[in-house]
PDB file of C-alpha atoms in Angstrom:
ATOM      1  CA  MET A 215       1.208 -87.754  87.392  1.00 52.00           C
ATOM      2  CA  GLN A 216      -2.015 -88.875  85.969  1.00 60.00           C
ATOM      3  CA  LYS A 217      -2.052 -88.933  81.897  1.00 75.00           C
ATOM      4  CA  ALA A 218      -4.411 -86.694  80.082  1.00 82.00           C
ATOM      5  CA  VAL A 219      -7.515 -88.338  78.541  1.00 87.00           C
ATOM      6  CA  ILE A 220      -7.771 -87.337  74.975  1.00 90.00           C
ATOM      7  CA  GLU A 221     -10.529 -88.639  72.830  1.00 88.00           C
ATOM      8  CA  PHE A 222     -11.794 -88.179  69.474  1.00 92.00           C
ATOM      9  CA  LYS A 223     -15.331 -89.284  68.360  1.00 88.00           C
ATOM     10  CA  LYS A 224     -14.319 -89.713  64.633  1.00 89.00           C
ATOM     11  CA  ILE A 225     -11.497 -89.161  62.300  1.00 92.00           C
ATOM     12  CA  TYR A 226     -11.823 -88.584  58.969  1.00 90.00           C
ATOM     13  CA  GLU A 227      -8.950 -89.137  55.992  1.00 91.00           C
ATOM     14  CA  HIS A 228      -8.689 -85.171  55.772  1.00 92.00           C
ATOM     15  CA  ASP A 229      -7.724 -85.321  59.430  1.00 94.00           C
ATOM     16  CA  MET A 230      -4.807 -87.961  58.873  1.00 96.00           C
ATOM     17  CA  ASP A 231      -3.656 -85.684  55.849  1.00 96.00           C
ATOM     18  CA  LEU A 232      -3.190 -82.896  57.901  1.00 96.00           C
ATOM     19  CA  LEU A 233      -1.521 -85.137  60.689  1.00 97.00           C
ATOM     20  CA  ILE A 234       1.053 -86.310  58.184  1.00 98.00           C
ATOM     21  CA  ILE A 235       1.829 -82.947  56.685  1.00 97.00           C
ATOM     22  CA  GLU A 236       2.216 -81.268  60.153  1.00 97.00           C
ATOM     23  CA  GLU A 237       4.639 -83.984  61.606  1.00 97.00           C
ATOM     24  CA  PHE A 238       6.393 -84.251  58.283  1.00 98.00           C
ATOM     25  CA  ALA A 239       6.973 -80.504  58.109  1.00 97.00           C
ATOM     26  CA  SER A 240       7.997 -80.192  61.762  1.00 96.00           C
ATOM     27  CA  ASP A 241       9.727 -83.473  62.731  1.00 97.00           C
ATOM     28  CA  ARG A 242      12.543 -84.632  60.602  1.00 96.00           C
ATOM     29  CA  ASN A 243      12.639 -87.965  62.472  1.00 97.00           C
ATOM     30  CA  PHE A 244       8.973 -88.580  61.657  1.00 97.00           C
ATOM     31  CA  ALA A 245       9.707 -87.427  57.890  1.00 97.00           C
ATOM     32  CA  LYS A 246      12.636 -90.337  58.028  1.00 96.00           C
ATOM     33  CA  ILE A 247       9.904 -93.015  58.357  1.00 96.00           C
ATOM     34  CA  PHE A 248       8.804 -92.126  54.945  1.00 97.00           C
ATOM     35  CA  LEU A 249      12.285 -91.395  53.426  1.00 96.00           C
ATOM     36  CA  ASP A 250      13.799 -94.739  54.705  1.00 94.00           C
ATOM     37  CA  LYS A 251      11.049 -96.425  52.636  1.00 93.00           C
ATOM     38  CA  LEU A 252      12.483 -94.788  49.292  1.00 94.00           C
ATOM     39  CA  GLN A 253      15.979 -94.861  50.530  1.00 93.00           C
ATOM     40  CA  LEU A 254      16.233 -91.226  50.361  1.00 96.00           C
ATOM     41  CA  SER A 255      18.571 -89.041  52.472  1.00 94.00           C
ATOM     42  CA  ASP A 256      17.811 -86.533  54.896  1.00 92.00           C
ATOM     43  CA  ASP A 257      19.817 -83.855  53.168  1.00 94.00           C
ATOM     44  CA  TYR A 258      16.754 -81.827  51.967  1.00 97.00           C
ATOM     45  CA  THR A 259      14.674 -78.773  52.527  1.00 97.00           C
ATOM     46  CA  ILE A 260      11.137 -78.688  52.014  1.00 97.00           C
ATOM     47  CA  HIS A 261      10.274 -76.619  48.749  1.00 97.00           C
ATOM     48  CA  LYS A 262       6.345 -77.030  48.766  1.00 97.00           C
ATOM     49  CA  ILE A 263       3.735 -78.738  50.503  1.00 97.00           C
ATOM     50  CA  SER A 264       0.172 -79.266  48.740  1.00 95.00           C
ATOM     51  CA  HIS A 265      -3.134 -80.752  50.207  1.00 93.00           C
ATOM     52  CA  SER A 266      -5.706 -82.374  48.026  1.00 87.00           C
ATOM     53  CA  LEU A 267      -4.188 -80.861  44.557  1.00 84.00           C
ATOM     54  CA  ALA A 268      -6.500 -81.710  41.851  1.00 76.00           C
ATOM     55  CA  ASP A 269      -6.542 -81.675  37.959  1.00 73.00           C
ATOM     56  CA  SER A 270      -8.549 -83.400  35.363  1.00 67.00           C
ATOM     57  CA  ASP A 271      -7.085 -86.759  36.242  1.00 70.00           C
ATOM     58  CA  GLY A 272      -8.204 -86.762  39.806  1.00 74.00           C
ATOM     59  CA  GLU A 273      -6.642 -85.675  43.221  1.00 81.00           C
ATOM     60  CA  SER A 274      -3.386 -86.302  45.209  1.00 88.00           C
ATOM     61  CA  ASP A 275      -4.284 -86.088  48.863  1.00 92.00           C
ATOM     62  CA  ILE A 276      -0.686 -84.928  50.035  1.00 96.00           C
ATOM     63  CA  SER A 277       2.086 -83.724  47.699  1.00 96.00           C
ATOM     64  CA  LEU A 278       5.478 -83.135  49.529  1.00 97.00           C
ATOM     65  CA  ILE A 279       8.173 -81.622  47.085  1.00 98.00           C
ATOM     66  CA  LEU A 280      11.558 -81.913  48.647  1.00 98.00           C
ATOM     67  CA  GLN A 281      14.641 -79.840  47.295  1.00 98.00           C
ATOM     68  CA  TYR A 282      17.880 -82.022  47.377  1.00 97.00           C
ATOM     69  CA  PRO A 283      21.189 -80.747  46.376  1.00 96.00           C
ATOM     70  CA  ASP A 284      20.991 -82.260  42.910  1.00 95.00           C
ATOM     71  CA  LYS A 285      17.318 -82.788  42.226  1.00 96.00           C
ATOM     72  CA  ARG A 286      13.912 -82.079  43.249  1.00 97.00           C
ATOM     73  CA  VAL A 287      11.838 -84.736  44.503  1.00 97.00           C
ATOM     74  CA  ALA A 288       8.240 -85.213  45.034  1.00 97.00           C
ATOM     75  CA  LEU A 289       6.424 -87.534  47.505  1.00 97.00           C
ATOM     76  CA  LEU A 290       2.793 -88.098  46.504  1.00 97.00           C
ATOM     77  CA  ILE A 291       0.911 -89.705  49.261  1.00 96.00           C
ATOM     78  CA  GLU A 292      -2.628 -91.272  48.981  1.00 95.00           C
ATOM     79  CA  ASP A 293      -4.373 -91.490  52.391  1.00 94.00           C
ATOM     80  CA  LYS A 294      -6.986 -93.968  53.153  1.00 93.00           C
ATOM     81  CA  ILE A 295      -8.823 -95.316  56.489  1.00 91.00           C
ATOM     82  CA  ASP A 296     -11.175 -97.548  55.107  1.00 86.00           C
ATOM     83  CA  ALA A 297     -12.738 -96.183  51.718  1.00 81.00           C
ATOM     84  CA  GLN A 298     -12.712 -98.484  48.760  1.00 77.00           C
ATOM     85  CA  THR A 299     -10.405 -97.794  46.014  1.00 79.00           C
ATOM     86  CA  MET A 300     -11.475 -95.715  42.904  1.00 78.00           C
ATOM     87  CA  PRO A 301     -10.895 -97.039  39.501  1.00 74.00           C
ATOM     88  CA  GLU A 302      -7.459 -96.464  38.098  1.00 80.00           C
ATOM     89  CA  GLN A 303      -6.766 -94.321  41.097  1.00 84.00           C
ATOM     90  CA  SER A 304      -3.138 -95.200  41.808  1.00 87.00           C
ATOM     91  CA  GLU A 305      -2.466 -95.015  37.948  1.00 87.00           C
ATOM     92  CA  ARG A 306      -3.877 -91.495  37.911  1.00 88.00           C
ATOM     93  CA  TYR A 307      -1.257 -90.530  40.428  1.00 92.00           C
ATOM     94  CA  HIS A 308       1.520 -91.285  37.907  1.00 92.00           C
ATOM     95  CA  LYS A 309      -0.386 -89.374  35.107  1.00 91.00           C
ATOM     96  CA  ARG A 310      -0.504 -86.225  37.261  1.00 92.00           C
ATOM     97  CA  ALA A 311       3.120 -86.776  38.165  1.00 94.00           C
ATOM     98  CA  GLN A 312       4.291 -87.143  34.820  1.00 94.00           C
ATOM     99  CA  LYS A 313       2.579 -84.040  33.888  1.00 94.00           C
ATOM    100  CA  SER A 314       4.198 -82.104  36.738  1.00 95.00           C
ATOM    101  CA  ILE A 315       7.734 -83.237  35.530  1.00 96.00           C
ATOM    102  CA  SER A 316       6.996 -81.996  32.062  1.00 96.00           C
ATOM    103  CA  HIS A 317       5.894 -78.732  33.523  1.00 95.00           C
ATOM    104  CA  GLY A 318       9.484 -78.506  35.631  1.00 96.00           C
ATOM    105  CA  GLU A 319       7.953 -78.652  39.000  1.00 96.00           C
ATOM    106  CA  TYR A 320      10.142 -81.765  40.078  1.00 97.00           C
ATOM    107  CA  ASP A 321      12.654 -84.040  38.652  1.00 97.00           C
ATOM    108  CA  CYS A 322      11.353 -87.397  39.961  1.00 96.00           C
ATOM    109  CA  TYR A 323       8.723 -88.497  42.104  1.00 97.00           C
ATOM    110  CA  TYR A 324       7.433 -91.684  44.549  1.00 96.00           C
ATOM    111  CA  VAL A 325       3.898 -92.732  44.962  1.00 95.00           C
ATOM    112  CA  MET A 326       2.834 -93.904  48.460  1.00 95.00           C
ATOM    113  CA  LEU A 327      -0.123 -95.469  50.290  1.00 95.00           C
ATOM    114  CA  ALA A 328      -0.790 -94.441  54.009  1.00 96.00           C
ATOM    115  CA  ALA A 329      -3.159 -96.585  55.589  1.00 94.00           C
ATOM    116  CA  PRO A 330      -4.063 -98.779  58.495  1.00 94.00           C
ATOM    117  CA  ALA A 331      -1.892-102.363  58.149  1.00 92.00           C
ATOM    118  CA  ASP A 332      -5.266-104.103  57.551  1.00 89.00           C
ATOM    119  CA  TYR A 333      -6.149-101.808  54.638  1.00 90.00           C
ATOM    120  CA  HIS A 334      -2.737-102.760  53.133  1.00 90.00           C
ATOM    121  CA  ARG A 335      -3.181-106.602  53.608  1.00 85.00           C
ATOM    122  CA  GLU A 336      -6.946-106.448  52.034  1.00 85.00           C
ATOM    123  CA  HIS A 337      -5.508-104.373  48.937  1.00 84.00           C
ATOM    124  CA  GLU A 338      -2.329-105.921  48.371  1.00 81.00           C
ATOM    125  CA  ASN A 339      -3.586-107.383  44.979  1.00 77.00           C
ATOM    126  CA  ASP A 340      -5.848-104.434  44.098  1.00 82.00           C
ATOM    127  CA  SER A 341      -4.642-102.881  40.568  1.00 80.00           C
ATOM    128  CA  ASN A 342      -6.302 -99.771  41.807  1.00 81.00           C
ATOM    129  CA  ALA A 343      -3.972 -99.474  44.931  1.00 86.00           C
ATOM    130  CA  ALA A 344      -0.769-100.227  43.087  1.00 85.00           C
ATOM    131  CA  TYR A 345       1.033 -97.170  44.689  1.00 89.00           C
ATOM    132  CA  GLY A 346       4.467 -98.749  44.913  1.00 86.00           C
ATOM    133  CA  TYR A 347       5.314 -97.984  48.621  1.00 92.00           C
ATOM    134  CA  ARG A 348       3.290 -98.119  51.587  1.00 93.00           C
ATOM    135  CA  ILE A 349       3.134 -96.789  55.359  1.00 94.00           C
ATOM    136  CA  CYS A 350       1.184 -97.983  57.879  1.00 95.00           C
ATOM    137  CA  TYR A 351      -0.625 -96.167  60.504  1.00 96.00           C
ATOM    138  CA  GLU A 352       0.801 -98.228  63.129  1.00 96.00           C
ATOM    139  CA  GLU A 353       4.493 -97.110  62.228  1.00 95.00           C
ATOM    140  CA  LEU A 354       3.591 -93.655  62.794  1.00 97.00           C
ATOM    141  CA  ARG A 355       1.648 -94.494  65.842  1.00 96.00           C
ATOM    142  CA  GLU A 356       4.673 -96.355  67.095  1.00 96.00           C
ATOM    143  CA  TYR A 357       7.000 -93.380  66.562  1.00 96.00           C
ATOM    144  CA  LEU A 358       4.662 -90.849  68.078  1.00 96.00           C
ATOM    145  CA  GLY A 359       4.035 -92.879  71.244  1.00 94.00           C
ATOM    146  CA  ASN A 360       7.652 -92.889  71.980  1.00 94.00           C
ATOM    147  CA  GLN A 361       8.046 -89.079  71.837  1.00 94.00           C
ATOM    148  CA  GLY A 362       6.554 -88.421  75.347  1.00 87.00           C
ATOM    149  CA  HIS A 363       4.968 -84.851  74.716  1.00 91.00           C
ATOM    150  CA  MET A 364       1.550 -83.753  74.563  1.00 93.00           C
ATOM    151  CA  ARG A 365       1.289 -82.844  70.894  1.00 93.00           C
ATOM    152  CA  ALA A 366       2.401 -86.521  70.122  1.00 94.00           C
ATOM    153  CA  ALA A 367      -0.182 -87.872  72.503  1.00 94.00           C
ATOM    154  CA  VAL A 368      -2.873 -86.187  70.576  1.00 96.00           C
ATOM    155  CA  LYS A 369      -1.648 -87.395  67.221  1.00 96.00           C
ATOM    156  CA  VAL A 370      -1.586 -91.046  68.888  1.00 96.00           C
ATOM    157  CA  ALA A 371      -5.081 -90.573  69.868  1.00 96.00           C
ATOM    158  CA  MET A 372      -5.972 -89.519  66.370  1.00 96.00           C
ATOM    159  CA  ILE A 373      -4.353 -92.609  64.943  1.00 96.00           C
ATOM    160  CA  ASP A 374      -6.029 -94.677  67.380  1.00 95.00           C
ATOM    161  CA  CYS A 375      -9.252 -93.278  66.550  1.00 94.00           C
ATOM    162  CA  ALA A 376      -8.842 -93.828  62.697  1.00 93.00           C
ATOM    163  CA  LEU A 377      -7.572 -97.433  63.285  1.00 93.00           C
ATOM    164  CA  LYS A 378     -10.859 -98.087  65.224  1.00 89.00           C
ATOM    165  CA  GLU A 379     -12.845 -96.770  62.225  1.00 82.00           C
ATOM    166  CA  LYS A 380     -11.107 -99.268  60.020  1.00 80.00           C
ATOM    167  CA  LYS A 381     -11.743-102.051  62.358  1.00 73.00           C
ATOM    168  CA  ALA A 382     -15.493-101.003  62.419  1.00 70.00           C
ATOM    169  CA  GLY A 383     -14.966-101.963  58.604  1.00 57.00           C
ATOM    170  CA  TYR A 384     -18.171 -99.969  57.082  1.00 50.00           C
ATOM    171  CA  GLN A 385     -18.541-100.277  53.391  1.00 57.00           C
ATOM    172  CA  VAL A 386     -20.977 -98.121  51.539  1.00 62.00           C
ATOM    173  CA  GLN A 387     -23.143 -99.778  49.075  1.00 72.00           C
ATOM    174  CA  GLU A 388     -21.929 -97.858  46.211  1.00 81.00           C
ATOM    175  CA  VAL A 389     -23.965 -96.470  43.408  1.00 87.00           C
ATOM    176  CA  PRO A 390     -21.587 -95.804  40.561  1.00 90.00           C
ATOM    177  CA  ALA A 391     -23.463 -92.771  39.001  1.00 93.00           C
ATOM    178  CA  VAL A 392     -23.817 -91.236  42.505  1.00 93.00           C
ATOM    179  CA  THR A 393     -19.691 -91.650  43.081  1.00 92.00           C
ATOM    180  CA  GLU A 394     -19.269 -90.089  39.586  1.00 93.00           C
ATOM    181  CA  PHE A 395     -21.388 -87.136  40.313  1.00 96.00           C
ATOM    182  CA  TRP A 396     -19.544 -86.270  43.508  1.00 95.00           C
ATOM    183  CA  ILE A 397     -16.111 -86.681  41.985  1.00 94.00           C
ATOM    184  CA  LYS A 398     -17.141 -84.093  39.047  1.00 95.00           C
ATOM    185  CA  LEU A 399     -18.725 -81.816  41.781  1.00 96.00           C
ATOM    186  CA  ARG A 400     -15.570 -81.929  43.865  1.00 94.00           C
ATOM    187  CA  ARG A 401     -13.381 -81.269  40.860  1.00 94.00           C
ATOM    188  CA  PHE A 402     -15.760 -78.358  39.363  1.00 96.00           C
ATOM    189  CA  CYS A 403     -15.935 -76.584  42.998  1.00 95.00           C
ATOM    190  CA  LYS A 404     -11.819 -76.871  42.902  1.00 93.00           C
ATOM    191  CA  GLU A 405     -11.563 -75.394  39.492  1.00 94.00           C
ATOM    192  CA  ASN A 406     -14.129 -72.842  39.429  1.00 96.00           C
ATOM    193  CA  TYR A 407     -14.794 -71.794  43.030  1.00 96.00           C
ATOM    194  CA  PRO A 408     -11.206 -72.520  44.796  1.00 94.00           C
ATOM    195  CA  GLN A 409     -12.188 -70.255  47.743  1.00 95.00           C
ATOM    196  CA  LEU A 410     -14.430 -72.992  49.061  1.00 96.00           C
ATOM    197  CA  ASN A 411     -13.358 -75.998  51.221  1.00 92.00           C
ATOM    198  CA  MET A 412     -15.703 -79.064  50.412  1.00 93.00           C
ATOM    199  CA  VAL A 413     -15.472 -81.451  53.473  1.00 87.00           C
ATOM    200  CA  GLY A 414     -14.577 -85.093  52.592  1.00 82.00           C
ATOM    201  CA  GLU A 415     -12.654 -86.716  49.656  1.00 78.00           C
ATOM    202  CA  ASP A 416     -13.170 -88.840  46.555  1.00 82.00           C
ATOM    203  CA  ALA A 417     -14.857 -92.283  47.781  1.00 80.00           C
ATOM    204  CA  PRO A 418     -17.615 -94.541  46.676  1.00 82.00           C
ATOM    205  CA  LYS A 419     -21.107 -92.857  47.331  1.00 86.00           C
ATOM    206  CA  GLY A 420     -24.337 -94.672  47.928  1.00 83.00           C
ATOM    207  CA  ALA A 421     -27.871 -93.405  47.135  1.00 82.00           C
ATOM    208  CA  ALA A 422     -28.364 -91.652  50.051  1.00 78.00           C
ATOM    209  CA  ALA A 423     -25.332 -89.282  49.424  1.00 86.00           C
ATOM    210  CA  SER A 424     -26.583 -86.180  48.556  1.00 89.00           C
ATOM    211  CA  TRP A 425     -25.845 -83.493  50.962  1.00 92.00           C
ATOM    212  CA  PRO A 426     -22.174 -81.820  50.235  1.00 94.00           C
ATOM    213  CA  GLU A 427     -20.875 -79.999  53.139  1.00 93.00           C
ATOM    214  CA  PHE A 428     -18.381 -76.975  53.208  1.00 95.00           C
ATOM    215  CA  ARG A 429     -16.117 -75.781  55.907  1.00 93.00           C
ATOM    216  CA  THR A 430     -16.506 -71.916  57.039  1.00 94.00           C
ATOM    217  CA  SER A 431     -14.330 -69.706  59.194  1.00 93.00           C
ATOM    218  CA  LEU A 432     -16.563 -70.664  61.993  1.00 92.00           C
ATOM    219  CA  GLY A 433     -14.983 -74.162  62.790  1.00 84.00           C
ATOM    220  CA  THR A 434     -17.601 -76.771  63.391  1.00 80.00           C
ATOM    221  CA  ILE A 435     -20.330 -74.440  61.704  1.00 91.00           C
ATOM    222  CA  LYS A 436     -20.834 -75.652  58.051  1.00 93.00           C
ATOM    223  CA  VAL A 437     -22.666 -74.903  54.753  1.00 96.00           C
ATOM    224  CA  ILE A 438     -24.819 -77.767  53.542  1.00 95.00           C
ATOM    225  CA  TYR A 439     -26.289 -78.109  50.326  1.00 97.00           C
ATOM    226  CA  LYS A 440     -29.485 -80.170  50.710  1.00 94.00           C
ATOM    227  CA  SER A 441     -30.204 -81.447  47.347  1.00 94.00           C
ATOM    228  CA  GLN A 442     -33.593 -83.076  47.471  1.00 90.00           C
ATOM    229  CA  LYS A 443     -35.026 -79.639  48.499  1.00 92.00           C
ATOM    230  CA  GLY A 444     -32.891 -76.904  46.879  1.00 95.00           C
ATOM    231  CA  TYR A 445     -31.664 -75.614  50.101  1.00 96.00           C
ATOM    232  CA  VAL A 446     -28.186 -74.164  50.905  1.00 97.00           C
ATOM    233  CA  ASP A 447     -27.920 -73.897  54.779  1.00 97.00           C
ATOM    234  CA  LEU A 448     -25.382 -72.295  57.208  1.00 97.00           C
ATOM    235  CA  GLU A 449     -26.214 -74.529  59.809  1.00 94.00           C
ATOM    236  CA  PHE A 450     -25.956 -73.430  63.685  1.00 94.00           C
ATOM    237  CA  PRO A 451     -26.083 -76.101  66.019  1.00 87.00           C
ATOM    238  CA  LYS A 452     -28.084 -76.030  69.386  1.00 86.00           C
ATOM    239  CA  TYR A 453     -30.160 -72.983  68.118  1.00 92.00           C
ATOM    240  CA  GLY A 454     -32.986 -75.131  67.116  1.00 88.00           C
ATOM    241  CA  ASP A 455     -34.895 -73.982  70.300  1.00 87.00           C
ATOM    242  CA  ASN A 456     -33.683 -70.408  70.040  1.00 90.00           C
ATOM    243  CA  VAL A 457     -34.250 -69.318  66.492  1.00 93.00           C
ATOM    244  CA  ALA A 458     -35.161 -65.915  67.565  1.00 94.00           C
ATOM    245  CA  ASP A 459     -31.842 -65.609  69.558  1.00 94.00           C
ATOM    246  CA  LEU A 460     -29.863 -66.694  66.597  1.00 94.00           C
ATOM    247  CA  LEU A 461     -31.766 -63.952  64.497  1.00 94.00           C
ATOM    248  CA  SER A 462     -31.087 -61.246  66.975  1.00 94.00           C
ATOM    249  CA  LYS A 463     -27.306 -61.800  66.467  1.00 93.00           C
ATOM    250  CA  VAL A 464     -27.215 -62.224  62.861  1.00 94.00           C
ATOM    251  CA  LYS A 465     -30.137 -60.296  61.244  1.00 90.00           C
ATOM    252  CA  GLY A 466     -28.231 -57.090  60.472  1.00 90.00           C
ATOM    253  CA  LYS A 467     -25.719 -58.786  58.407  1.00 93.00           C
ATOM    254  CA  MET A 468     -27.956 -61.177  56.478  1.00 94.00           C
ATOM    255  CA  SER A 469     -28.791 -60.285  52.857  1.00 95.00           C
ATOM    256  CA  ASP A 470     -32.236 -60.247  51.232  1.00 94.00           C
ATOM    257  CA  SER A 471     -32.000 -63.560  49.778  1.00 95.00           C
ATOM    258  CA  MET A 472     -31.081 -65.319  53.442  1.00 97.00           C
ATOM    259  CA  GLN A 473     -33.827 -66.439  55.772  1.00 96.00           C
ATOM    260  CA  ILE A 474     -33.658 -68.209  59.376  1.00 95.00           C
ATOM    261  CA  TRP A 475     -34.961 -71.577  59.488  1.00 94.00           C
ATOM    262  CA  LYS A 476     -35.514 -74.200  62.326  1.00 91.00           C
ATOM    263  CA  THR A 477     -33.564 -77.568  61.280  1.00 86.00           C
ATOM    264  CA  GLY A 478     -34.257 -80.022  64.087  1.00 79.00           C
ATOM    265  CA  LYS A 479     -31.905 -79.309  66.994  1.00 80.00           C
ATOM    266  CA  SER A 480     -30.105 -76.656  64.945  1.00 87.00           C
ATOM    267  CA  ALA A 481     -31.254 -73.532  63.030  1.00 93.00           C
ATOM    268  CA  SER A 482     -30.012 -72.329  59.686  1.00 95.00           C
ATOM    269  CA  VAL A 483     -29.336 -69.309  57.590  1.00 97.00           C
ATOM    270  CA  ARG A 484     -30.865 -70.458  54.491  1.00 97.00           C
ATOM    271  CA  ILE A 485     -30.687 -69.403  50.712  1.00 98.00           C
ATOM    272  CA  ALA A 486     -33.331 -71.733  48.608  1.00 96.00           C
ATOM    273  CA  ASN A 487     -34.452 -71.936  45.084  1.00 96.00           C
ATOM    274  CA  ASP A 488     -37.110 -74.625  43.655  1.00 92.00           C
ATOM    275  CA  LYS A 489     -34.675 -74.995  40.714  1.00 95.00           C
ATOM    276  CA  TRP A 490     -31.865 -76.079  42.654  1.00 97.00           C
ATOM    277  CA  THR A 491     -33.597 -79.473  43.619  1.00 96.00           C
ATOM    278  CA  LEU A 492     -30.980 -82.215  42.080  1.00 96.00           C
ATOM    279  CA  ASP A 493     -30.832 -86.123  41.869  1.00 94.00           C
ATOM    280  CA  PHE A 494     -27.145 -87.001  42.307  1.00 95.00           C
ATOM    281  CA  SER A 495     -27.432 -90.057  40.076  1.00 94.00           C
ATOM    282  CA  GLN A 496     -27.981 -87.943  36.963  1.00 94.00           C
ATOM    283  CA  ASP A 497     -25.331 -86.615  34.393  1.00 95.00           C
ATOM    284  CA  PHE A 498     -23.374 -83.935  36.306  1.00 96.00           C
ATOM    285  CA  ASP A 499     -22.611 -82.050  33.018  1.00 95.00           C
ATOM    286  CA  LYS A 500     -26.100 -81.568  32.168  1.00 95.00           C
ATOM    287  CA  CYS A 501     -26.573 -79.614  35.399  1.00 95.00           C
ATOM    288  CA  ALA A 502     -23.261 -77.810  35.662  1.00 95.00           C
ATOM    289  CA  ASP A 503     -25.028 -74.117  35.233  1.00 96.00           C
ATOM    290  CA  ILE A 504     -27.410 -75.165  38.141  1.00 97.00           C
ATOM    291  CA  ILE A 505     -24.419 -76.402  40.277  1.00 97.00           C
ATOM    292  CA  SER A 506     -22.499 -73.008  39.468  1.00 97.00           C
ATOM    293  CA  GLU A 507     -25.742 -71.296  40.933  1.00 97.00           C
ATOM    294  CA  ILE A 508     -25.634 -73.494  44.186  1.00 98.00           C
ATOM    295  CA  LEU A 509     -22.017 -72.968  44.699  1.00 98.00           C
ATOM    296  CA  GLN A 510     -22.404 -69.250  44.291  1.00 98.00           C
ATOM    297  CA  ALA A 511     -24.901 -69.474  47.315  1.00 98.00           C
ATOM    298  CA  VAL A 512     -22.582 -71.600  49.144  1.00 98.00           C
ATOM    299  CA  SER A 513     -19.840 -68.845  48.607  1.00 97.00           C
ATOM    300  CA  SER A 514     -22.209 -66.174  49.814  1.00 97.00           C
ATOM    301  CA  LEU A 515     -22.945 -68.098  53.053  1.00 98.00           C
ATOM    302  CA  CYS A 516     -19.546 -68.693  53.828  1.00 97.00           C
ATOM    303  CA  GLU A 517     -18.781 -65.048  53.174  1.00 97.00           C
ATOM    304  CA  PHE A 518     -21.558 -64.277  55.592  1.00 97.00           C
ATOM    305  CA  ALA A 519     -19.941 -66.601  58.139  1.00 96.00           C
ATOM    306  CA  SER A 520     -16.838 -64.660  57.943  1.00 95.00           C
ATOM    307  CA  THR A 521     -18.381 -61.827  59.351  1.00 95.00           C
ATOM    308  CA  LEU A 522     -19.761 -63.509  62.519  1.00 95.00           C
ATOM    309  CA  ASN A 523     -17.972 -63.987  65.597  1.00 92.00           C
ATOM    310  CA  TYR A 524     -17.981 -67.480  67.024  1.00 89.00           C
ATOM    311  CA  SER A 525     -17.525 -66.354  70.770  1.00 89.00           C
ATOM    312  CA  GLU A 526     -20.606 -64.296  70.407  1.00 91.00           C
ATOM    313  CA  LEU A 527     -22.748 -67.004  69.042  1.00 90.00           C
ATOM    314  CA  TYR A 528     -21.747 -69.585  71.570  1.00 86.00           C
TER     315      TYR A 528
END
């Protein structure tokens, strides 16, 4: 029988986070790859799983809390494909973990870096990547490649795509002020608008990085804040030449603040305000009030998206 062709155009670290979480939770042999590194037994139950858990000291990509007969253990995993390390990034994992121990969330912890083997080699002496324990994507691929079922084949294709991304080796020309703005924006969003799902993760940003995206209940349809123009757009691909058709499908649910606009090959439901125009190299704290207004608009468009039916749109 011919094998299915499984292709992914691009895989992000967020996708790899979810792959690791799903397989760890559902396949104890997959989990054993991690536990063997830590010399932990498989006599555990899963107490809690958290993704993108953040506080004032930053964010943990994956948090797995395991209940053993005599203790509760946390596995804190930083996931990288090719993003640069951030200042004191690994150290901040330990700070967050110590806080959690003091709050009684678990008794001990291990911090791990999951990444392609080349990434581990390149950052072997990087003080910002001193996580203590390392997992290679290639190890996960080898295990999944031997499972012989379609779910594993899909995960293998995802890992292959991530390894291809690493091989491409693109490195952004970082502007530190822009990186700091994005980090503070993501943190502000999580603390004040936890219902929003901001795309991506903390990573170095260049001068052109100024369009934060937010996931909606409509899958690939996202809300985009276009900072140079002060626009917050719920963007519908392939409607650029059919704006009237989109309007006929959504007009009855739009609020007075929303308008339909053609945006290239797409069409967008837009909320705009001249004072929402921002420079991402400026001091985030000085524009927090405006950011709050912008995120309220993002939230409104996400709620609006939840009233729509994807199958009726496409």
